[in-house]
Short mmCIF file of C-alpha atoms and ligand atoms in Angstrom, two decimals:
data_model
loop_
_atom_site.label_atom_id
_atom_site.label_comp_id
_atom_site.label_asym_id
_atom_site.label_seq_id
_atom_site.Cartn_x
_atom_site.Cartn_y
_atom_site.Cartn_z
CA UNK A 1 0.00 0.00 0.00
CA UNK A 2 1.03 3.41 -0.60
CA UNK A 3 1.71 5.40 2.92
CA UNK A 4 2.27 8.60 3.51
CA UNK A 5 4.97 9.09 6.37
CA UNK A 6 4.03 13.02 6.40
CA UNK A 7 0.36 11.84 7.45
CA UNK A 8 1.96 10.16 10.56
CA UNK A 9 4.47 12.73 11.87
CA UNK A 10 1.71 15.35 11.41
CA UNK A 11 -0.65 13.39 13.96
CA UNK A 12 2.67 13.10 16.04
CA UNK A 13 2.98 16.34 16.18
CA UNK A 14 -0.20 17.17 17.25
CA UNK A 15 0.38 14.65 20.68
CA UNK A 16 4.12 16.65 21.01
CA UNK A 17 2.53 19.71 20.91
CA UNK A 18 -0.07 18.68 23.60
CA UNK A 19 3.27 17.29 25.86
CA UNK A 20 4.88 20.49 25.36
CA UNK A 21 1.92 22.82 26.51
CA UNK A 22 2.20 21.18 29.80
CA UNK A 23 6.15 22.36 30.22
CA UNK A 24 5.86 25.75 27.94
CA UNK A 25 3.59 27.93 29.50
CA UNK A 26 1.13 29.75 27.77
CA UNK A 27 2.07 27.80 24.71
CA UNK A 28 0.36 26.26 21.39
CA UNK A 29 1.50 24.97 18.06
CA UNK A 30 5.11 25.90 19.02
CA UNK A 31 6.83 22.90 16.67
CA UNK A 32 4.13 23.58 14.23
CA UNK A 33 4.75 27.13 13.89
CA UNK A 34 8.77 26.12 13.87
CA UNK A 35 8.37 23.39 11.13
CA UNK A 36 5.87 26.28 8.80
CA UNK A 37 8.88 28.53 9.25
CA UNK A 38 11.87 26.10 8.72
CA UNK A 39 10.09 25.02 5.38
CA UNK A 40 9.41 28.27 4.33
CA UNK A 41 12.84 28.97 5.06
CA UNK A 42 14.10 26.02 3.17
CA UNK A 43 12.13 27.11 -0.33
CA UNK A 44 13.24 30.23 -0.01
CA UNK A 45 16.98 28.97 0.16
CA UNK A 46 16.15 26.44 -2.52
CA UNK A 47 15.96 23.31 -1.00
CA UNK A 48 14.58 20.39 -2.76
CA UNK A 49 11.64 18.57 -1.43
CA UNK A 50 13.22 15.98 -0.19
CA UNK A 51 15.35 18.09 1.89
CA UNK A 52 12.40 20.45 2.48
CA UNK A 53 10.70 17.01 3.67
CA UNK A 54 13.17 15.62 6.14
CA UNK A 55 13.49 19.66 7.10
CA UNK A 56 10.11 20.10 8.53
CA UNK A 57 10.40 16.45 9.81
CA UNK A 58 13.14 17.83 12.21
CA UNK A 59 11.47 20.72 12.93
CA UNK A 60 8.29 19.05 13.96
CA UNK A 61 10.53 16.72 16.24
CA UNK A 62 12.88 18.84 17.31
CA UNK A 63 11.85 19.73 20.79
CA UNK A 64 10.84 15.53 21.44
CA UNK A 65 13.50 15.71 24.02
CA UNK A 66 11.17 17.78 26.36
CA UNK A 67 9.17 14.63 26.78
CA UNK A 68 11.90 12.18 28.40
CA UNK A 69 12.33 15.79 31.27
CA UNK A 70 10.26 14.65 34.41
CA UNK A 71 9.80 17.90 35.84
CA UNK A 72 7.84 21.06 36.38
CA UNK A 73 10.56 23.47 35.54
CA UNK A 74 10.19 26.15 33.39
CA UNK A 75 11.50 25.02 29.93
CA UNK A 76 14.08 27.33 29.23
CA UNK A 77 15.92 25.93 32.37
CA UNK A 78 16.32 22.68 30.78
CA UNK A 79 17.30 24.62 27.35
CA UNK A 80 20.32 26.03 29.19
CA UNK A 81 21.33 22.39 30.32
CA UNK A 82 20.93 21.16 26.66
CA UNK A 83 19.73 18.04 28.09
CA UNK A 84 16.46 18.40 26.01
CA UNK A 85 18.94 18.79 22.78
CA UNK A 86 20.35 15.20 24.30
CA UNK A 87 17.39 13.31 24.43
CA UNK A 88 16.01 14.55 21.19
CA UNK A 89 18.70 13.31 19.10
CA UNK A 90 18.81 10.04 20.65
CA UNK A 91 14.75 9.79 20.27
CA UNK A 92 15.25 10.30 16.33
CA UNK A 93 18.28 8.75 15.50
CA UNK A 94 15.87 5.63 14.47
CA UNK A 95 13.47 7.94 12.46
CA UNK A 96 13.40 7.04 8.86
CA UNK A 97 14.46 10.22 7.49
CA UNK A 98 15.12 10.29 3.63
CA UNK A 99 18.18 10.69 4.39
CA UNK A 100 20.06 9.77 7.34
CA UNK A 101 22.20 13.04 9.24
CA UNK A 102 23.40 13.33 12.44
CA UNK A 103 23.34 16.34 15.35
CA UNK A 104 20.33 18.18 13.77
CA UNK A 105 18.40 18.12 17.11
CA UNK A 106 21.17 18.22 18.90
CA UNK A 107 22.65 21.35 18.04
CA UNK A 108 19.39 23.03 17.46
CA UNK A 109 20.15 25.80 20.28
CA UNK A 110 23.29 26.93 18.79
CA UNK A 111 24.26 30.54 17.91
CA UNK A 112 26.42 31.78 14.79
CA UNK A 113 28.93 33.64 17.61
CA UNK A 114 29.05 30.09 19.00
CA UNK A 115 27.51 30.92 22.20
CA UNK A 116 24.79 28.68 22.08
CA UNK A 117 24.08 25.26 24.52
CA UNK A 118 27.18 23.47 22.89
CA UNK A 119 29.79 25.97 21.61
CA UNK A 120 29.46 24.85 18.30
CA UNK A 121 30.69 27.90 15.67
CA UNK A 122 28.34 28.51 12.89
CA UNK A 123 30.39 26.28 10.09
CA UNK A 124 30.19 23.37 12.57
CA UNK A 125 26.69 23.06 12.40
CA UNK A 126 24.23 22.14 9.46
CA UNK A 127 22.01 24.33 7.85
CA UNK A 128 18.98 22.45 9.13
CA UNK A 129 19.93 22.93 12.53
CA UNK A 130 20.29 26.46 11.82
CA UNK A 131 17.28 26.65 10.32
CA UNK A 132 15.44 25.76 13.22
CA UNK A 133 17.40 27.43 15.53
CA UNK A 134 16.31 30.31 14.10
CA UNK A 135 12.86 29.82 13.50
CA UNK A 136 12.70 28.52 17.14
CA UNK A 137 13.98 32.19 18.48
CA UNK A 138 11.59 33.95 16.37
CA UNK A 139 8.77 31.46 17.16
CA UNK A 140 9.87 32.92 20.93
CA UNK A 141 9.61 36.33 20.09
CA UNK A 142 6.45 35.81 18.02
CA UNK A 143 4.90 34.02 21.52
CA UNK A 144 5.67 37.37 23.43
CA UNK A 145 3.30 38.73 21.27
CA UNK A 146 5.79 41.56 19.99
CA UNK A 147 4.78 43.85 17.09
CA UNK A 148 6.39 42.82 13.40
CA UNK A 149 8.45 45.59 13.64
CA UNK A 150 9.75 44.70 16.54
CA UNK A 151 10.46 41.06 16.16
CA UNK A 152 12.36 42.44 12.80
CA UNK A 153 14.60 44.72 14.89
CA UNK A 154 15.02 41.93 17.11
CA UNK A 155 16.16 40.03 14.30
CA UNK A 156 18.20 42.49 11.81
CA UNK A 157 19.99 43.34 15.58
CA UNK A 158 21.15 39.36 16.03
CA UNK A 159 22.67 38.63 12.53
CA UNK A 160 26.16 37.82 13.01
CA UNK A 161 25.71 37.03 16.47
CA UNK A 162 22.85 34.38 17.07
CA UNK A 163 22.05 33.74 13.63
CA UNK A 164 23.76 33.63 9.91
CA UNK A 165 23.42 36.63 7.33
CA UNK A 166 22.34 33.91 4.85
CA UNK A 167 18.97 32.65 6.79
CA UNK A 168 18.18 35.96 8.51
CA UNK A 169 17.68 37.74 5.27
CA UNK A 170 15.80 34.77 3.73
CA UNK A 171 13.64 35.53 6.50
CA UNK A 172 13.55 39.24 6.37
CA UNK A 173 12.56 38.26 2.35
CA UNK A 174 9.32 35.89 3.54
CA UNK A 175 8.18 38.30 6.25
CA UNK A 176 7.08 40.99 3.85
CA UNK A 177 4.17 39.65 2.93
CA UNK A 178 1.51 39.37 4.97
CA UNK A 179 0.15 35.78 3.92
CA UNK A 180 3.51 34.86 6.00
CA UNK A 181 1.79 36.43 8.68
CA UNK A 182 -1.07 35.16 8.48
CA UNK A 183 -0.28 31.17 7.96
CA UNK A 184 1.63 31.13 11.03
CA UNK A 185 -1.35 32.19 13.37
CA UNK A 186 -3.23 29.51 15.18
CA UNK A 187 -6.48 29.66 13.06
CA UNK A 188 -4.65 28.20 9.87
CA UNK A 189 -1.89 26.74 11.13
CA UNK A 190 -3.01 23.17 10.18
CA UNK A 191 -4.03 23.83 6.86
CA UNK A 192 -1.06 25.37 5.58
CA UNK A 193 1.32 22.87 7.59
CA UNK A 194 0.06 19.97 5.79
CA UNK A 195 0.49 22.25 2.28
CA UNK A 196 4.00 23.21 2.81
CA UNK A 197 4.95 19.45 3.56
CA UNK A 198 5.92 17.88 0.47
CA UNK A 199 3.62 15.13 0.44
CA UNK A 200 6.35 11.58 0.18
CA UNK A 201 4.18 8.41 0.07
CA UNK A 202 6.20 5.28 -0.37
CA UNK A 203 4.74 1.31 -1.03
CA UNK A 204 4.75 -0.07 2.78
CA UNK A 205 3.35 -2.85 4.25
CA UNK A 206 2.57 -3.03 8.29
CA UNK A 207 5.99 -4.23 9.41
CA UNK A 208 7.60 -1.34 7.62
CA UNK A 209 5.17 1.01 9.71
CA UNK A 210 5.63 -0.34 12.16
CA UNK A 211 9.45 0.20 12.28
CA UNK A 212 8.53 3.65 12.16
CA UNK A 213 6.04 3.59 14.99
CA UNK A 214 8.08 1.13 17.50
CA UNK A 215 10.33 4.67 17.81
CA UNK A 216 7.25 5.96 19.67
CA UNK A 217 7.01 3.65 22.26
CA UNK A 218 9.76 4.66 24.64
CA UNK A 219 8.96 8.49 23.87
CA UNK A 220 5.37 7.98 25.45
CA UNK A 221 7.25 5.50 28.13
CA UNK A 222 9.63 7.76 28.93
CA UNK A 223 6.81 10.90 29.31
CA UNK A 224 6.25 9.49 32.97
CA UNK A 225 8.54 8.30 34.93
CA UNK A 226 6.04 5.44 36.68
CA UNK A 227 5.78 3.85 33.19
CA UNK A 228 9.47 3.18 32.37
CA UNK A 229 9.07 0.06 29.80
CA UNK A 230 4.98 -0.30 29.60
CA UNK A 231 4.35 0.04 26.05
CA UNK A 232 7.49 -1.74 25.17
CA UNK A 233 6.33 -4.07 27.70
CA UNK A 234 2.74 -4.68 26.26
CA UNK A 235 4.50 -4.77 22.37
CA UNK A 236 6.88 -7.51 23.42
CA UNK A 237 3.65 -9.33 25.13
CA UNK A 238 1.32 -8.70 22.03
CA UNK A 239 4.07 -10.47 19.96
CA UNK A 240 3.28 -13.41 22.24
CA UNK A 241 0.19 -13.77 21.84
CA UNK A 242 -0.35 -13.05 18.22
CA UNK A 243 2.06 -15.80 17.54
CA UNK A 244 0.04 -18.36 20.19
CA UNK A 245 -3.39 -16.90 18.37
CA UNK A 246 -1.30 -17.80 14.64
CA UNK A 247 -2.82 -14.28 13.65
CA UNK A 248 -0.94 -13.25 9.97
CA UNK A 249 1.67 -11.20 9.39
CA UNK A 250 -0.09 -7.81 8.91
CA UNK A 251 -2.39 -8.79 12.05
CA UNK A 252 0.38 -9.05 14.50
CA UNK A 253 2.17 -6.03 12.96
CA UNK A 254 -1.11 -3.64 13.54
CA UNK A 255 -1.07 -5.41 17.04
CA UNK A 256 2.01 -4.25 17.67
CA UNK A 257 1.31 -0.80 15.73
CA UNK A 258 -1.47 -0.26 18.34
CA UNK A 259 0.49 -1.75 21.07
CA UNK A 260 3.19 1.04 20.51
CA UNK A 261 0.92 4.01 20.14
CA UNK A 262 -1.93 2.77 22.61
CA UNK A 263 -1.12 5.32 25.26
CA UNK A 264 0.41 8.08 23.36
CA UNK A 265 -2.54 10.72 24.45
CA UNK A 266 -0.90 10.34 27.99
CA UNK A 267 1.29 13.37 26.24
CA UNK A 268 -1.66 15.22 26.68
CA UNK A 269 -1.91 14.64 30.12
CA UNK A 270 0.14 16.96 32.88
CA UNK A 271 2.68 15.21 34.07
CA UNK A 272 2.13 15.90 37.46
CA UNK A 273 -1.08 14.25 37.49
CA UNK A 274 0.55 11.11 35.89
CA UNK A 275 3.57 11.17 38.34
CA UNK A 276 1.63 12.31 41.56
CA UNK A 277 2.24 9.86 44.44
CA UNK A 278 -0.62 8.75 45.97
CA UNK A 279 -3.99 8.22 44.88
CA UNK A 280 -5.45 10.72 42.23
CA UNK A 281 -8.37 13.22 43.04
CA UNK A 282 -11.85 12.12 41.27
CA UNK A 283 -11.27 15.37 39.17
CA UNK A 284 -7.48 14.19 38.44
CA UNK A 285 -8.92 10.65 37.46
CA UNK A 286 -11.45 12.09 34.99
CA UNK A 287 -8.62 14.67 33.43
CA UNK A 288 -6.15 10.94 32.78
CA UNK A 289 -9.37 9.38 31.61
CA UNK A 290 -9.06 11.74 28.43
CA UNK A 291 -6.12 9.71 27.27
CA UNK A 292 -7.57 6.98 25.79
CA UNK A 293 -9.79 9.88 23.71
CA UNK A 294 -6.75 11.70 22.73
CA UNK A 295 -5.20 8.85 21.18
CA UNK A 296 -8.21 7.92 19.03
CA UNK A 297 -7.83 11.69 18.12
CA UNK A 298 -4.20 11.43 17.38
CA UNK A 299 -4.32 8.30 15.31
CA UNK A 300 -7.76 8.60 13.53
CA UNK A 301 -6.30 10.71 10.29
CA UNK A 302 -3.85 8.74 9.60
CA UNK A 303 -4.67 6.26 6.31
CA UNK A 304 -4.59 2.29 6.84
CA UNK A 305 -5.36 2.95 10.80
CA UNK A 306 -8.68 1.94 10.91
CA UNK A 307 -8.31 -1.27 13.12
CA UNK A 308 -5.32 0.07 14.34
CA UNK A 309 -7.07 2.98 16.11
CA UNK A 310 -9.69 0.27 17.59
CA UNK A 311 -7.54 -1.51 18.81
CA UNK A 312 -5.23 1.25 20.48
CA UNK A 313 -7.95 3.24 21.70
CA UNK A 314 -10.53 1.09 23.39
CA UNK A 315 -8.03 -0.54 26.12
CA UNK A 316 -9.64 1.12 29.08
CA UNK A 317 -13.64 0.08 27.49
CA UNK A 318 -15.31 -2.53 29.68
CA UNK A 319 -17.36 -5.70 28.85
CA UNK A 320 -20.18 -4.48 31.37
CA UNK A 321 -19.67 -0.72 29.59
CA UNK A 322 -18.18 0.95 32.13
CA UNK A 323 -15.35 1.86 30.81
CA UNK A 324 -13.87 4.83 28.98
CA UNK A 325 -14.18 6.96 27.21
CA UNK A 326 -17.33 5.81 25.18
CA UNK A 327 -18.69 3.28 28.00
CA UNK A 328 -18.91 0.70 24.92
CA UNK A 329 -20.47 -2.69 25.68
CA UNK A 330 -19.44 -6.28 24.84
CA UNK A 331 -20.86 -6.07 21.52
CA UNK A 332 -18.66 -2.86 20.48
CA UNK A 333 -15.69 -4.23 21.15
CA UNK A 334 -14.01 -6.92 19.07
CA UNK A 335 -11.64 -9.63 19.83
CA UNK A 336 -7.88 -7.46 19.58
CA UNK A 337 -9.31 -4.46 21.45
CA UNK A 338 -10.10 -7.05 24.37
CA UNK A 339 -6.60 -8.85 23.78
CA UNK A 340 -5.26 -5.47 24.35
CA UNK A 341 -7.37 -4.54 27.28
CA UNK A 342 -6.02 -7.38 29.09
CA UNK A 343 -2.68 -6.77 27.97
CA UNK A 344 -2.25 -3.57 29.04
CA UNK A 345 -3.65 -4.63 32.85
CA UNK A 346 -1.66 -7.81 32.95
CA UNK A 347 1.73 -5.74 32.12
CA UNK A 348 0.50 -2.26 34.62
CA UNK A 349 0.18 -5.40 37.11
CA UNK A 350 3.65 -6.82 36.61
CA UNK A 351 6.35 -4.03 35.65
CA UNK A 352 7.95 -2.12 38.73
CA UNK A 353 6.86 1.10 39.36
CA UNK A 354 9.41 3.32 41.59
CA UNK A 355 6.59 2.97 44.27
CA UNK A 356 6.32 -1.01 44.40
CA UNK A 357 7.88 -3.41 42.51
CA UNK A 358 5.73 -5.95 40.14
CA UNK A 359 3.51 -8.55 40.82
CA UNK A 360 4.03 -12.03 40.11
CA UNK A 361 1.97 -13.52 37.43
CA UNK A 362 -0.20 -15.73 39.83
CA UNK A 363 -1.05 -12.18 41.64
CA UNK A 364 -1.60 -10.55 38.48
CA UNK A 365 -4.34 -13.21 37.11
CA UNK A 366 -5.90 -13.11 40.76
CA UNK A 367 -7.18 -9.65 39.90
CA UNK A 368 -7.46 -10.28 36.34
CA UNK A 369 -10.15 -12.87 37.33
CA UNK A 370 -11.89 -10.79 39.55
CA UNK A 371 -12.34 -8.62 36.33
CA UNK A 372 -13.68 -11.50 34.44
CA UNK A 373 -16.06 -12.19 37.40
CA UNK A 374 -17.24 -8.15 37.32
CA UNK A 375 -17.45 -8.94 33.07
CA UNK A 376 -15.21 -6.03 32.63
CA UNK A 377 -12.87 -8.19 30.61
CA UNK A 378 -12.62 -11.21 28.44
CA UNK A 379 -12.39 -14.45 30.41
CA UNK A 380 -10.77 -16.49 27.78
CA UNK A 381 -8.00 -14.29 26.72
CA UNK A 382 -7.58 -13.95 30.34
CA UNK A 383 -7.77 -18.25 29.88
CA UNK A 384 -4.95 -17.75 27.20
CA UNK A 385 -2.95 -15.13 29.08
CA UNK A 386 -2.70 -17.62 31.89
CA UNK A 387 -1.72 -20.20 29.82
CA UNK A 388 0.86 -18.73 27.78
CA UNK A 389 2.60 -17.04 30.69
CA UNK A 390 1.53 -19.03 33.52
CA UNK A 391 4.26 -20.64 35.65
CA UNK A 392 6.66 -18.19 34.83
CA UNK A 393 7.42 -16.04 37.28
CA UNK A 394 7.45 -12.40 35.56
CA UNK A 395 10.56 -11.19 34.85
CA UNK A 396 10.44 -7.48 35.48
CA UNK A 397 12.87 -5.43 32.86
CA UNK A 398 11.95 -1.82 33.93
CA UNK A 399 14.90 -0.30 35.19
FE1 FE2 B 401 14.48 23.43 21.96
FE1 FE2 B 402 11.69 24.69 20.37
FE1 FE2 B 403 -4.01 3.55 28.95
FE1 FE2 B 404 -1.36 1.39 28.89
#
């Protein structure tokens, strides 16, 4: 089947942008607004589209690193540390770019003076960095809410010191019209991201998505730090049982598809909520319960995902309907989404959290069957569950 891998980041980026809100303040559509201006940048510097393609791929993942930094600090604490620059380039190193280049993310914060995070001088770092470097400082200024003329000043008064002559008078070029203006403000933003993103479809099957999805997984693992290897966890677990059910090929990779991206609207949840000790408020319970609806959002655009967001997206729906978020009953939900359910219990059960360690599986299946008793969840994949990891006493991986 033809994909299209632009279809997929852009969903992506909509779950980064929700992870990011919760450590910029007062923030929305900041990697958006950075990938519209990097590819505008890049045409106007005459890029081709494939570079103008991997260009706004960086740009929409360039802050990723944020969501590996367990804290409430203001952001541009951890910018100063870099450590966000760190993480990022080790989260897409596995990314299939068209082509494959190193240190973009990381050096994304430095300065043409070489004062930036790392030192680096401006010929030491490549133009795509630079790129988004720059459009990162002016998406800054342009949060502030400073006049045109004013972020221009700001601008025309940095060349030679935080950014190159060569991409701050591209810039300076773009900004005089006022459709630049305009297709950088919330309202449009989505509409003219998905124009100015060179649309590259190539003929995939599942497996080949899913090599691009599996890079997901630790990204919404490492988002809280109570969750170190769940959906890794619930992936490797999936395989399992899609083997022990002989499902096909493409069956076991959209299993594992869904596996990966299952909890990804957890981005959209604070992070203090999902890393609060103790037990959650009834109002904190009902803001985590939008997770499960935020991934169905996420994934629903993108083509050939139509079991796939099923099957990620009704894990927390009960036989007995009352689960969330739709409260669906026994005859809405179909044999993977109830595979997955118990999945994603029977792993939460048995990986280590930093406040207790994992059960053993006989523990686990204990309260799995009190589930099956309450018809919340499917008594013979529970059956099969038991069976195909029964005995074994859970090794727990999470670190
Ligand atoms: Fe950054
Ligand atoms: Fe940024
Ligand atoms: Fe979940
Ligand atoms: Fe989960």
């Amino acid at each position: 089947m033809k994909f299209c891998i632009n279809n997929l980041l852009l969903s992506i980026s909509f779950a980064l942008d929700l992870a990011e809100k919760d450590f910029m303040i007062d923030s929305k559509n900041h990697s958006k607004r950075v990938a519209i201006v990097s590819g505008k940048i890049g045409r106007q510097l005459g890029l081709s589209d494939e570079e103008i393609f991997d260009l706004v791929s960086y740009a929409l993942l360039h802050d990723v690193g944020i969501v590996k930094l367990n804290s409430e600090a203001h952001i541009e604490s951890h910018e100063k540390t870099g450590a966000h620059c760190i993480f990022g380039e080790e989260i897409v190193k596995d990314f299939p770019f068209l082509e494959k280049r190193e240190n973009i993310v990381l050096y994304h914060h430095e300065t043409y003076n070489g004062e930036g995070t790392f030192g680096k001088f401006d010929h030491e770092i490549h133009l795509f960095s630079k790129i988004i470097g720059f459009s990162d400082y002016f998406e800054l200024l342009h949060r502030e809410h400073l006049s045109q003329e004013e972020i221009v000043r700001d601008i025309t008064n940095n060349i030679g010191i935080k950014f190159s002559p060569e991409i701050a008078n591209a810039w300076l070029e773009l900004q005089k019209t006022a459709s630049f203006w305009l297709d950088i403000d919330d309202l449009f933003i989505d509409n003219v991201k998905g124009d100015l993103f060179p649309k590259i479809c190539r003929d995939v099957d599942y497996r080949q998505i899913h090599e691009t999805t599996k890079i997901f997984s630790p990204i919404v693992d490492s988002y809280s730090s109570f969750t170190g290897n769940h959906s890794s966890g619930i992936s490797e677990k999936i395989d399992i049982m899609a083997d022990f059910y002989q499902f096909d090929q493409e069956k076991k990779y959209k299993l594992l598809i869904s596996a990966d991206m299952h909890d990804i609207g957890k981005l959209g949840i604070p992070n203090r909520i999902l890393d609060k000790n103790g037990k959650l408020t009834n109002e904190e319970f009902s803001i985590v319960k939008k997770h499960t609806y935020y991934t169905r959002r996420i994934l629903e655009k993108i083509e050939y995902f139509g079991d796939i967001v099923e099957w990620a997206s009704n894990h927390h729906e009960k036989l007995n309907g009352t689960g969330y978020p739709y409260g669906l009953g026994a005859e809405k939900i179909d044999f993977c989404s109830r595979l997955m359910a118990v999945i994603d219990i029977y792993q939460a059960l048995t990986e280590n959290r930093p406040y207790r360690c994992g059960m053993n599986h006989v523990k686990a299946m204990d309260i799995l069957m009190e589930m099956v008793e309450k018809n919340e969840i499917d008594g013979q994949v529970v059956a099969d569950v038991d069976k195909v990891f029964g005995g074994v006493l859970v090794e727990n991986t999470s670190k």
